[in-house]
Short mmCIF file of C-alpha atoms in Angstrom, two decimals:
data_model
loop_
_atom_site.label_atom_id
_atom_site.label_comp_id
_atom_site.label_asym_id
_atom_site.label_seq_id
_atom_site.Cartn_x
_atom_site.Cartn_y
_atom_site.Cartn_z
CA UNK A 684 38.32 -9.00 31.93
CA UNK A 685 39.84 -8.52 28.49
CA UNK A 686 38.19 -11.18 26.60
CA UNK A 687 35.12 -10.71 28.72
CA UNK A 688 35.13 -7.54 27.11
CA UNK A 689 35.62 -8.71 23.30
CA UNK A 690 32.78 -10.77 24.02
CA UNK A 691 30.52 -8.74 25.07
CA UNK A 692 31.95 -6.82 21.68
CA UNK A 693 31.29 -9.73 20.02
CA UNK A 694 28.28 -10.83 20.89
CA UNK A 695 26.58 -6.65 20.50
CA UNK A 696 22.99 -7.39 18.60
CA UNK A 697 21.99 -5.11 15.88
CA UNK A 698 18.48 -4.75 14.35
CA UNK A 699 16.64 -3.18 11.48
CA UNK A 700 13.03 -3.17 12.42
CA UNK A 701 10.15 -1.15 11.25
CA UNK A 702 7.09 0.09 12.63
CA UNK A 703 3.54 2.17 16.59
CA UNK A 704 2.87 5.22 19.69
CA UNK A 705 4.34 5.79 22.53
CA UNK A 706 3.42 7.00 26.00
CA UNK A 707 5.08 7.38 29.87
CA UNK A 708 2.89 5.32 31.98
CA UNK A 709 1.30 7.72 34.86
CA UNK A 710 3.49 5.19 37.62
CA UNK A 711 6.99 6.37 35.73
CA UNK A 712 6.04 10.17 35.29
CA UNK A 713 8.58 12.39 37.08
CA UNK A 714 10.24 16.09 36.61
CA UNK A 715 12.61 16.49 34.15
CA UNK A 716 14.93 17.28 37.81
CA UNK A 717 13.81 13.95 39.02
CA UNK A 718 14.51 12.15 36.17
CA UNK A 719 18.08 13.54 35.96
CA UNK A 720 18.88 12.71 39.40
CA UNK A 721 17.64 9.71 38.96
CA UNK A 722 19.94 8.55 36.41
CA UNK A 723 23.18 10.33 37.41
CA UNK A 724 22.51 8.25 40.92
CA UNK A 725 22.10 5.03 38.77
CA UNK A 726 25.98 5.92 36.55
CA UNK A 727 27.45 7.05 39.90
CA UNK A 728 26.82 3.61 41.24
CA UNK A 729 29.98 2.18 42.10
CA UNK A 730 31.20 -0.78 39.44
CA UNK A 731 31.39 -4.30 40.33
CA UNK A 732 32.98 -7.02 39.35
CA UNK A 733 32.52 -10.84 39.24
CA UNK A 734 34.34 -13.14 41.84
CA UNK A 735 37.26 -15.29 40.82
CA UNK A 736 34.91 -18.21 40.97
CA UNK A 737 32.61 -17.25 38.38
CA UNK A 738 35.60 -15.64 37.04
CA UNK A 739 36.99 -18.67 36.08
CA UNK A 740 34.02 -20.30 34.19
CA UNK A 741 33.41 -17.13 31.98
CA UNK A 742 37.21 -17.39 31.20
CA UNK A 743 36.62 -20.95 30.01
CA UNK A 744 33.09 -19.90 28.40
CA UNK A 745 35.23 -17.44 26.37
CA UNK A 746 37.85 -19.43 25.25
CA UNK A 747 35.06 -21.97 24.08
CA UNK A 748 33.01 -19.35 22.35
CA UNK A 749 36.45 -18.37 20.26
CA UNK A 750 36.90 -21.43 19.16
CA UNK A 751 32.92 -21.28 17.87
CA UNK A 752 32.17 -24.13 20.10
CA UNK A 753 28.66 -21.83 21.10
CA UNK A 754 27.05 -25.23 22.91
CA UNK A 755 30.57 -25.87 24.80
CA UNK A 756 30.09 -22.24 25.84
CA UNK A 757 26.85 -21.79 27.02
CA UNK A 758 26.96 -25.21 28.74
CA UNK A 759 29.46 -24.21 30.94
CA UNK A 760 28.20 -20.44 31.50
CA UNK A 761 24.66 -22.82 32.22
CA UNK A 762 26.46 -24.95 35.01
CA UNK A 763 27.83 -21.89 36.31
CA UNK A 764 27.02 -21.74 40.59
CA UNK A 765 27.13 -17.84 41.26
CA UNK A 766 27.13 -16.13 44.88
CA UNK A 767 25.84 -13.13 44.33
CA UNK A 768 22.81 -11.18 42.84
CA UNK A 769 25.23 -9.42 40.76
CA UNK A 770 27.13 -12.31 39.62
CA UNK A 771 23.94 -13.91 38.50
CA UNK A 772 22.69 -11.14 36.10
CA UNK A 773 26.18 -11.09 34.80
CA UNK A 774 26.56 -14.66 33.60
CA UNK A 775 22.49 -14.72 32.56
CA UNK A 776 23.01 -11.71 30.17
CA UNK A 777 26.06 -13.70 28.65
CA UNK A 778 23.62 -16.40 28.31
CA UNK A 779 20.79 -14.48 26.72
CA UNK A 780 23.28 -13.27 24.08
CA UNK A 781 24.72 -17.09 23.42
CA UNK A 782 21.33 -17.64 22.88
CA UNK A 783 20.22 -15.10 20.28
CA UNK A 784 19.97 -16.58 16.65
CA UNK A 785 19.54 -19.90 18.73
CA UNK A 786 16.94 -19.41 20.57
CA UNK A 787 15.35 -16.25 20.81
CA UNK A 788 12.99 -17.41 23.36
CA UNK A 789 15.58 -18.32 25.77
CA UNK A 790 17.59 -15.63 24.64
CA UNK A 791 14.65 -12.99 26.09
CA UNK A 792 14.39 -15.25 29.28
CA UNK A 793 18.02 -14.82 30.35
CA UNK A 794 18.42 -10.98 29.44
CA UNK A 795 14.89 -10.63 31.20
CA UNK A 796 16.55 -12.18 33.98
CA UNK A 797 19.94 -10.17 34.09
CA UNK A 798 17.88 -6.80 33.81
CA UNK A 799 15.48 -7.50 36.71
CA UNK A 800 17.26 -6.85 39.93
CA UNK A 801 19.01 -3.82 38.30
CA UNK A 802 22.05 -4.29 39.21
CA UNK A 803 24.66 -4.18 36.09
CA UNK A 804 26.64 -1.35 35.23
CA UNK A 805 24.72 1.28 33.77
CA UNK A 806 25.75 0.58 30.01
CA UNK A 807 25.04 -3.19 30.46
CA UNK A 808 21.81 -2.13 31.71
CA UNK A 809 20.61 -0.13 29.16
CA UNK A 810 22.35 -2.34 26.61
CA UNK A 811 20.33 -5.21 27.72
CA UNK A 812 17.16 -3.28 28.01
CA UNK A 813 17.30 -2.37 24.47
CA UNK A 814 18.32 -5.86 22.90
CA UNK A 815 14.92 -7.11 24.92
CA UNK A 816 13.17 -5.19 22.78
CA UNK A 817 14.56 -5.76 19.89
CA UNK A 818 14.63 -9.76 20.07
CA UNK A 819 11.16 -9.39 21.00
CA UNK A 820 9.93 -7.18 17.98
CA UNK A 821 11.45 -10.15 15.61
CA UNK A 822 9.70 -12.71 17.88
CA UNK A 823 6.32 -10.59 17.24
CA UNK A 824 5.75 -10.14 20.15
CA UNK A 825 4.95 -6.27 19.77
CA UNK A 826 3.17 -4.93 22.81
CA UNK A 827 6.05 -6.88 24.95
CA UNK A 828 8.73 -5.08 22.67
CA UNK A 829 7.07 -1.59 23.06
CA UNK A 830 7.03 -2.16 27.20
CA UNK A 831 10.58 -3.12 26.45
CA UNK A 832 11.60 0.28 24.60
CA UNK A 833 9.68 2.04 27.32
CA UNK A 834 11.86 0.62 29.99
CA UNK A 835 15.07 1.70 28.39
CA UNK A 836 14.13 4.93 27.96
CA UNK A 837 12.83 5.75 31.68
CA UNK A 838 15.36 4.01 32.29
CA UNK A 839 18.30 6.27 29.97
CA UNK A 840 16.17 9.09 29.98
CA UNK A 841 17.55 8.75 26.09
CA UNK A 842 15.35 9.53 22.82
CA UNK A 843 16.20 8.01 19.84
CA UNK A 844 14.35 8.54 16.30
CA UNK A 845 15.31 4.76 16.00
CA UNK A 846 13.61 3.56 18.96
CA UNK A 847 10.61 5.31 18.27
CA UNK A 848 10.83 3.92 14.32
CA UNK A 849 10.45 0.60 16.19
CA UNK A 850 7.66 1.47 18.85
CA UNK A 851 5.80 2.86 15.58
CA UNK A 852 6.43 -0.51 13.93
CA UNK A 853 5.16 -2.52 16.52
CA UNK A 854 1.80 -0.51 16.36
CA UNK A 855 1.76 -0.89 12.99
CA UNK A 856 1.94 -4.63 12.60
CA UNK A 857 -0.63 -4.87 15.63
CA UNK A 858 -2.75 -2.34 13.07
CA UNK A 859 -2.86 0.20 15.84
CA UNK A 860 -2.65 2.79 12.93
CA UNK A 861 -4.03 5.78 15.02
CA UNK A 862 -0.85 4.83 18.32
CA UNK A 863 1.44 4.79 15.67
CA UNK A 864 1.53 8.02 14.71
CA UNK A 865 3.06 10.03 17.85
CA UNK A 866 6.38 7.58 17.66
CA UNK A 867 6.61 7.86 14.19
CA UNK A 868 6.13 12.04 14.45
CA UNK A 869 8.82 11.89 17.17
CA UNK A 870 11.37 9.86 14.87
CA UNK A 871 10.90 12.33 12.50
CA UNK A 872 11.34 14.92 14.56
CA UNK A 873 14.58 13.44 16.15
CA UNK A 874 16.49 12.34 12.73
CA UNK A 875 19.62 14.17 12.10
CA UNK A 876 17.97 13.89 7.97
CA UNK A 877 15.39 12.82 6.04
CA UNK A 878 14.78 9.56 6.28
CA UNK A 879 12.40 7.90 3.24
CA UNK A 880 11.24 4.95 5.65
CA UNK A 881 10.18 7.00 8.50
CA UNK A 882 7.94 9.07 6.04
CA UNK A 883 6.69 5.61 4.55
CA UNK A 884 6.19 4.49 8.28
CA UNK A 885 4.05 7.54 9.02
CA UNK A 886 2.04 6.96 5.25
CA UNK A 887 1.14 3.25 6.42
CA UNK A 888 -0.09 4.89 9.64
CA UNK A 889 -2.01 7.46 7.96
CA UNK A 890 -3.59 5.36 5.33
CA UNK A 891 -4.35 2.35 7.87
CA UNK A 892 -6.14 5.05 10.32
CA UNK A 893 -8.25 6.37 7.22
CA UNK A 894 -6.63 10.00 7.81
CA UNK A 895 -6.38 10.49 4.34
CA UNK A 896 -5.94 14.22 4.04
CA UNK A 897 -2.88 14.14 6.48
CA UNK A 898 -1.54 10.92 4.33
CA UNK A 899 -1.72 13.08 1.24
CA UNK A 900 -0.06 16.14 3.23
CA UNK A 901 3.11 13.76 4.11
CA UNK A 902 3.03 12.46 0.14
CA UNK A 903 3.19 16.11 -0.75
CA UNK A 904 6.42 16.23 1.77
CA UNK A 905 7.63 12.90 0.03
CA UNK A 906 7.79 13.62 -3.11
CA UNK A 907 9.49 16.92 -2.78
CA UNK A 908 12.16 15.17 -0.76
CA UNK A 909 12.60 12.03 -2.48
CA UNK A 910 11.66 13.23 -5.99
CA UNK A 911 13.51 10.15 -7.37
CA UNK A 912 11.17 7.75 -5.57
CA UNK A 913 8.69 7.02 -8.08
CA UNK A 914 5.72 5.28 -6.36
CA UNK A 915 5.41 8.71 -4.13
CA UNK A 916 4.24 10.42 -7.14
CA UNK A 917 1.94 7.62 -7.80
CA UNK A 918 0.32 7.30 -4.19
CA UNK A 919 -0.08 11.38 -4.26
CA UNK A 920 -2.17 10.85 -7.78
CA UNK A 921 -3.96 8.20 -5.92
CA UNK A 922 -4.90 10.09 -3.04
CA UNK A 923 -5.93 13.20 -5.01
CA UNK A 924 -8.36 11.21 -6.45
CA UNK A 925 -9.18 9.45 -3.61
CA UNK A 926 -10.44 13.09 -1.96
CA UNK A 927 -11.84 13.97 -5.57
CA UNK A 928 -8.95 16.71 -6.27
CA UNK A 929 -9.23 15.64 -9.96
CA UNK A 930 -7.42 17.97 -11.44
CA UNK A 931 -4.64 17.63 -8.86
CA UNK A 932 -4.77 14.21 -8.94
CA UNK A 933 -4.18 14.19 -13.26
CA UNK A 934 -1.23 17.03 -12.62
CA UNK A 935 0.86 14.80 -10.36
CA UNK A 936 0.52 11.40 -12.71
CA UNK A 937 1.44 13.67 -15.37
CA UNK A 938 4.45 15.06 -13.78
CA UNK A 939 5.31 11.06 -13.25
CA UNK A 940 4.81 10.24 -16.37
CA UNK A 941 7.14 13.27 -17.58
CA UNK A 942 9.70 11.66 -15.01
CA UNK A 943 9.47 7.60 -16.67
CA UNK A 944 7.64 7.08 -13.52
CA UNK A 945 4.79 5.42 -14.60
CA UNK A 946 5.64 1.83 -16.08
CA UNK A 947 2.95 -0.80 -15.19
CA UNK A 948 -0.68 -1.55 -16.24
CA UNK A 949 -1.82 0.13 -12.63
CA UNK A 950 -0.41 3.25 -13.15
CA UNK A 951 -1.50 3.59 -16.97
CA UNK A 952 -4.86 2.79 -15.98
CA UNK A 953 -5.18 5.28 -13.32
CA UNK A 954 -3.33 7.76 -15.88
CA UNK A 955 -5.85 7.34 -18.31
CA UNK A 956 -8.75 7.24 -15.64
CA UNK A 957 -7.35 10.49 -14.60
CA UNK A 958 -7.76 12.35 -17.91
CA UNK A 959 -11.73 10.69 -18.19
CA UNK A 960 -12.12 12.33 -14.53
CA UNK A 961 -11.08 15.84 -15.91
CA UNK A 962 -13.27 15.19 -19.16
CA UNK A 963 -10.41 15.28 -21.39
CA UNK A 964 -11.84 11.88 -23.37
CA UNK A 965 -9.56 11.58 -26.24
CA UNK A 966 -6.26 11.89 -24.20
CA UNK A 967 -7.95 8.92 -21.98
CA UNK A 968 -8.82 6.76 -25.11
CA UNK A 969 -5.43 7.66 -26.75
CA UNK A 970 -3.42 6.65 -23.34
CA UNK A 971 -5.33 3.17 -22.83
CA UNK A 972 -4.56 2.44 -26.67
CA UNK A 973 -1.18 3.51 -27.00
CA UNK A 974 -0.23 1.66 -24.16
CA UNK A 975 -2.39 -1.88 -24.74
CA UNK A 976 -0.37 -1.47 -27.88
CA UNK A 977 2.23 -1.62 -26.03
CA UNK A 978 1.56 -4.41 -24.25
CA UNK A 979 1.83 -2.77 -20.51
CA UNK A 980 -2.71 -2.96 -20.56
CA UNK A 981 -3.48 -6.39 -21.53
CA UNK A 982 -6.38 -6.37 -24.57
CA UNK A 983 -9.57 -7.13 -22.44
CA UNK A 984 -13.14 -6.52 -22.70
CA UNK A 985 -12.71 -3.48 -19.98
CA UNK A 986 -10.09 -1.85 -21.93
CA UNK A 987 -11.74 -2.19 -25.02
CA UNK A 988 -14.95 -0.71 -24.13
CA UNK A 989 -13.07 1.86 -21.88
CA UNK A 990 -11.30 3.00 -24.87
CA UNK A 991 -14.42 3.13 -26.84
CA UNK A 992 -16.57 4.83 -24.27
CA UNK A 993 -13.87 7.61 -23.80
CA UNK A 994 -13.34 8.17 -27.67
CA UNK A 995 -17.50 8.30 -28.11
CA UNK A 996 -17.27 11.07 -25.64
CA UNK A 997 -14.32 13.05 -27.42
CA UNK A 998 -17.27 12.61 -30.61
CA UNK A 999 -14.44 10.43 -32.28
CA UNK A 1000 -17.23 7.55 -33.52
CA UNK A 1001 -15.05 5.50 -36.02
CA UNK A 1002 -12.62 5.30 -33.50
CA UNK A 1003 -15.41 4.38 -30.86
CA UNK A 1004 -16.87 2.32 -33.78
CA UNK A 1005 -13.75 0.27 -34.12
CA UNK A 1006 -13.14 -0.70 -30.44
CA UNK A 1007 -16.50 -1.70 -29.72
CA UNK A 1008 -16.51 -4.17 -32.73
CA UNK A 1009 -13.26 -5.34 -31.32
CA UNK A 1010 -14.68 -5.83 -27.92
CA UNK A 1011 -17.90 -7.72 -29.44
CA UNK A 1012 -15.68 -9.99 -31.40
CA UNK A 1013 -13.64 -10.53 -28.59
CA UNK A 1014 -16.30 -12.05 -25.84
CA UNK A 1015 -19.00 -12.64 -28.60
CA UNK A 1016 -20.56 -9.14 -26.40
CA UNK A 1017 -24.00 -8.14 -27.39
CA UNK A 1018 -24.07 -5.14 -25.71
CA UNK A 1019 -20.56 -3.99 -27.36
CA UNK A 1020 -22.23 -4.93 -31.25
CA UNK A 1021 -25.65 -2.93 -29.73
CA UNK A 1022 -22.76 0.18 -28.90
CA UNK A 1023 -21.14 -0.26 -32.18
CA UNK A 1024 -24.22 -0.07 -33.71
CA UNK A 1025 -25.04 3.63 -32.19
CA UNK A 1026 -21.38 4.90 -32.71
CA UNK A 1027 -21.95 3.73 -36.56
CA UNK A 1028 -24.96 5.82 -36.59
CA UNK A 1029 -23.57 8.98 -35.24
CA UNK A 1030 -21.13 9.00 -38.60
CA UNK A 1031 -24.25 7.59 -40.79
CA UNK A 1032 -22.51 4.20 -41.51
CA UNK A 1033 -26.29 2.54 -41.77
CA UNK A 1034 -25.55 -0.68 -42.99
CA UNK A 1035 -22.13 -1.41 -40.85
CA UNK A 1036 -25.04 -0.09 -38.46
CA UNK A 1037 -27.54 -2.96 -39.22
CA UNK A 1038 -25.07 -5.57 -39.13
CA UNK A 1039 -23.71 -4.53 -35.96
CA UNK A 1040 -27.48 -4.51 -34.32
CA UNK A 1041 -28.49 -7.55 -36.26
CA UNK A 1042 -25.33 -9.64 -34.13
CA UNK A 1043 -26.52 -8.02 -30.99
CA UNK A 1044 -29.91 -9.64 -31.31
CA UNK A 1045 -27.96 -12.94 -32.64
CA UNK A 1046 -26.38 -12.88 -29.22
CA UNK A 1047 -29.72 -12.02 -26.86
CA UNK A 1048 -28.61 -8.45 -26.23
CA UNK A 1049 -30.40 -7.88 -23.22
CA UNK A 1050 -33.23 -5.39 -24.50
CA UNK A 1051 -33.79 -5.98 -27.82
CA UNK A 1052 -36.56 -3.36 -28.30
CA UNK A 1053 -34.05 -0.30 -27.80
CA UNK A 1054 -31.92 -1.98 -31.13
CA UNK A 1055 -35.00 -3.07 -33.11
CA UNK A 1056 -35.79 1.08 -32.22
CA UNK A 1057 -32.25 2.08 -33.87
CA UNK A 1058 -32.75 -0.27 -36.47
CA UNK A 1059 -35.69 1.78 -37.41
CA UNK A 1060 -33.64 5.04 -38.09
CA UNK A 1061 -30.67 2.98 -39.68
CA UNK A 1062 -32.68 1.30 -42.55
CA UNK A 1063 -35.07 4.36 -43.10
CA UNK A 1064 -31.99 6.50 -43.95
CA UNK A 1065 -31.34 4.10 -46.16
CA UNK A 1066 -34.85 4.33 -47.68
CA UNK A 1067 -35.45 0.54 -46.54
CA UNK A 1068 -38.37 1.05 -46.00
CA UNK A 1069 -40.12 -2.04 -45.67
CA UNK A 1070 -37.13 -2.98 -43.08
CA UNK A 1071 -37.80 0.20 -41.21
CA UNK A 1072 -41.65 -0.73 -40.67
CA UNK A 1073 -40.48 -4.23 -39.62
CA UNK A 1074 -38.17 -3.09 -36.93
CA UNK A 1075 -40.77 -0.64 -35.50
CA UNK A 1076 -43.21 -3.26 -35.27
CA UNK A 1077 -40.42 -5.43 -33.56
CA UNK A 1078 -39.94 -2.74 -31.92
CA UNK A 1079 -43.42 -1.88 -30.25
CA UNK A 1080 -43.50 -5.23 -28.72
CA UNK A 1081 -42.05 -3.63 -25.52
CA UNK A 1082 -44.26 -1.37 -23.92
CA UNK A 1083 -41.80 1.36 -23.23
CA UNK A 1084 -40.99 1.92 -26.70
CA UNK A 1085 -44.88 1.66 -28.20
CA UNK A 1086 -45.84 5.10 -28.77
CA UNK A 1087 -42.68 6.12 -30.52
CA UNK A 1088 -42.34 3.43 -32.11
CA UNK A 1089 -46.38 3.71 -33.47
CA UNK A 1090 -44.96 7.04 -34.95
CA UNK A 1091 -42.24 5.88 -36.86
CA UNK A 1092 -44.78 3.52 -38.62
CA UNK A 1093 -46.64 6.26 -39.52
CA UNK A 1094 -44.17 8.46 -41.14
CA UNK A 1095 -42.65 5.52 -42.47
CA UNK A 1096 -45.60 4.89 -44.15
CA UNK A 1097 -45.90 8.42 -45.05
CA UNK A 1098 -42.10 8.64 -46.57
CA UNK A 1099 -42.90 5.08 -48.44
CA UNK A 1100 -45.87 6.41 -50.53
CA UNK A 1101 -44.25 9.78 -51.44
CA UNK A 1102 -41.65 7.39 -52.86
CA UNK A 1103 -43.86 5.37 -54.38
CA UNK A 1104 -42.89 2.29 -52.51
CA UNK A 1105 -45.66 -0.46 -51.49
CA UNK A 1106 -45.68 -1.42 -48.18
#
């Protein structure tokens, strides 16, 4: 029984799987006495061993399976006749683990089979029990995996945080977010340390069950344990925002970006975003240039005008000026020459104005009564007058602007003849 031994060493199965809840079924409940007794009646049950017969053939399967001759092996463990119930589960569950990496689907049939009757040693029983579930989690096939887990621990009366990691994984990839929190809480709970995937484990839960206050509680947990893990500190940002804690959200992407955390276009963009959100405009238009600059936010229309947009608010209008000219140039944007136009206003640049507005009407900005209007103020200023009258009358072609545009005629009119200029 030596070599039996070494293979059964050989042969031991060892996974690293992620992911669901987990529950006694009402038909297994029993006192914490009964469950005790239970088991210490299943160890006490007297060993037994295989008969020289079958004896023989594992002997052979062994030497075989040394040699890597696997097929050789299981052939003859396959042709094996046994006599009794307990020889049978012995020589399937050496077949099952022949099988695994071969043929997982055999591999499950066989151990299913050596499990049934119950009748292995207590170690090979719970052994068994446990590499079920296992095989079964990488063959997908989840809710058979988490009956599997459930089996070896009424069986064991065991708990281990890795067995509930993989009863929350199974939830998880069935998207069961809301079952896969209990397992995942009781891994936690169980693990001799922190352990980063457990925590990410619980976040997918979390976030797939839209719980997104408790998700942002376990980031907060994250991050203070694995401070060195930088997309925790992004994911907390994210989820401040999510739950509109602006201001929380902009201090933990700026303790990231202290930290080198932040590196790629996402994370800049939300950065920047975050500073708009708290109404701090200029540090969001100087973060989205500084970093297209840089080449982490490609130069788009979005980014342009988002840059622009943010430094018009922070009153900065050349600035604002400059990127919506770029943006304009860039898609040939009407609206972006109609924005440059008002920014070029604001800092009394009239006739950068008027060319900007005169391109947005080139390219059919989409309501060309509202730049005809600004066109008014732009060559008036620049005592144009008969310019001005012509864009108000342009501009009192749409109904919404009539009256005020009838007005400026009037004082341009006015202004014209204490000038002295004919209209």
């Amino acid at each position: 029984m030596t070599k039996l031994t070494k293979l059964s060493s050989a042969l031991a199965i060892a996974f690293a799987l992620t992911a669901g809840s987990f529950y006694v079924p009402a038909s297994l409940a029993e006192t914490a006495a009964q469950q005790q007794q239970r088991i210490q009646e299943r160890k006490d049950r007297r060993s037994q061993v295989v008969s020289e017969r079958t004896g023989r053939s594992l002997s052979r399967a062994i030497d075989l399976y040394n040699e890597d001759q696997i097929q050789e092996a299981l052939k003859v463990l396959l042709d094996t006749r046994t006599s009794s119930d307990f020889d049978r589960a012995f020589v399937d569950r050496l077949i099952g683990q022949l099988y695994v990496g071969i043929d997982n689907t055999k591999a499950i049939d066989y151990l299913q089979r050596a499990v049934r009757p119950d009748i292995l040693g207590f170690n090979d029983q719970a052994a068994t029990l446990e590499n079920i579930g296992h095989l079964l989690m990488q063959e997908e096939r989840y809710q058979q995996a988490i009956e599997a887990y459930r089996a070896w621990m009424h069986f064991t009366g065991e708990q281990k945080h890795d067995i509930y990691f993989r009863i929350a994984g199974a939830y998880l990839q069935m998207e069961q977010y809301d079952n896969a929190v209990q397992p995942i809480d009781r891994a936690l709970a169980l693990s001799d340390e922190p352990r980063e995937n457990y925590y990410q484990a619980k976040l997918s839960a979390l976030y797939g069950a839209q719980r997104i206050p408790e998700a942002t509680q376990v980031l907060e947990q994250m991050v203070t344990l694995f401070p060195d893990s930088a997309q925790w500190w992004f994911y907390l940002g994210n989820t401040y925002q999510m739950q509109e804690e602006l201001q929380k959200s902009l201090s933990a992407l700026r303790v990231a970006n202290i930290l080198g955390y932040l590196e790629s276009r996402t994370h800049f963009q939300m950065f920047g975003q975050a500073f708009a959100n708290n109404e701090m405009s200029f540090k969001a238009a100087a973060v989205f240039e500084q970093k297209m600059k840089d080449g982490v936010i490609p130069e788009n229309r979005q980014i342009l005008m988002a840059i622009a947009s943010n430094y018009q608010a922070a009153r900065e209008y050349a600035k604002a000026a400059e990127f919506y000219g770029r943006a304009g140039q860039l898609d040939n944007d009407a609206e972006a020459f109609r924005r440059q136009g008002e920014a070029l206003i604001s800092i009394q640049r009239y006739r950068n104005a008027i060319t900007a507005f005169n391109r947005a009407l080139e390219l059919n900005v989409e309501n060309p009564g509202r730049v005809h209007m600004s066109m008014v103020a732009a060559h008036f200023y620049l005592e144009q007058y008969p310019q001005a009258l012509a864009a108000a009358q342009q501009a009192r072609r749409d109904t919404a602007l009539a009256r005020q545009a009838r007005s400026w005629e009037d004082y341009i009119r006015d202004k014209a003849k204490m000038k002295g200029v004919n209209l």
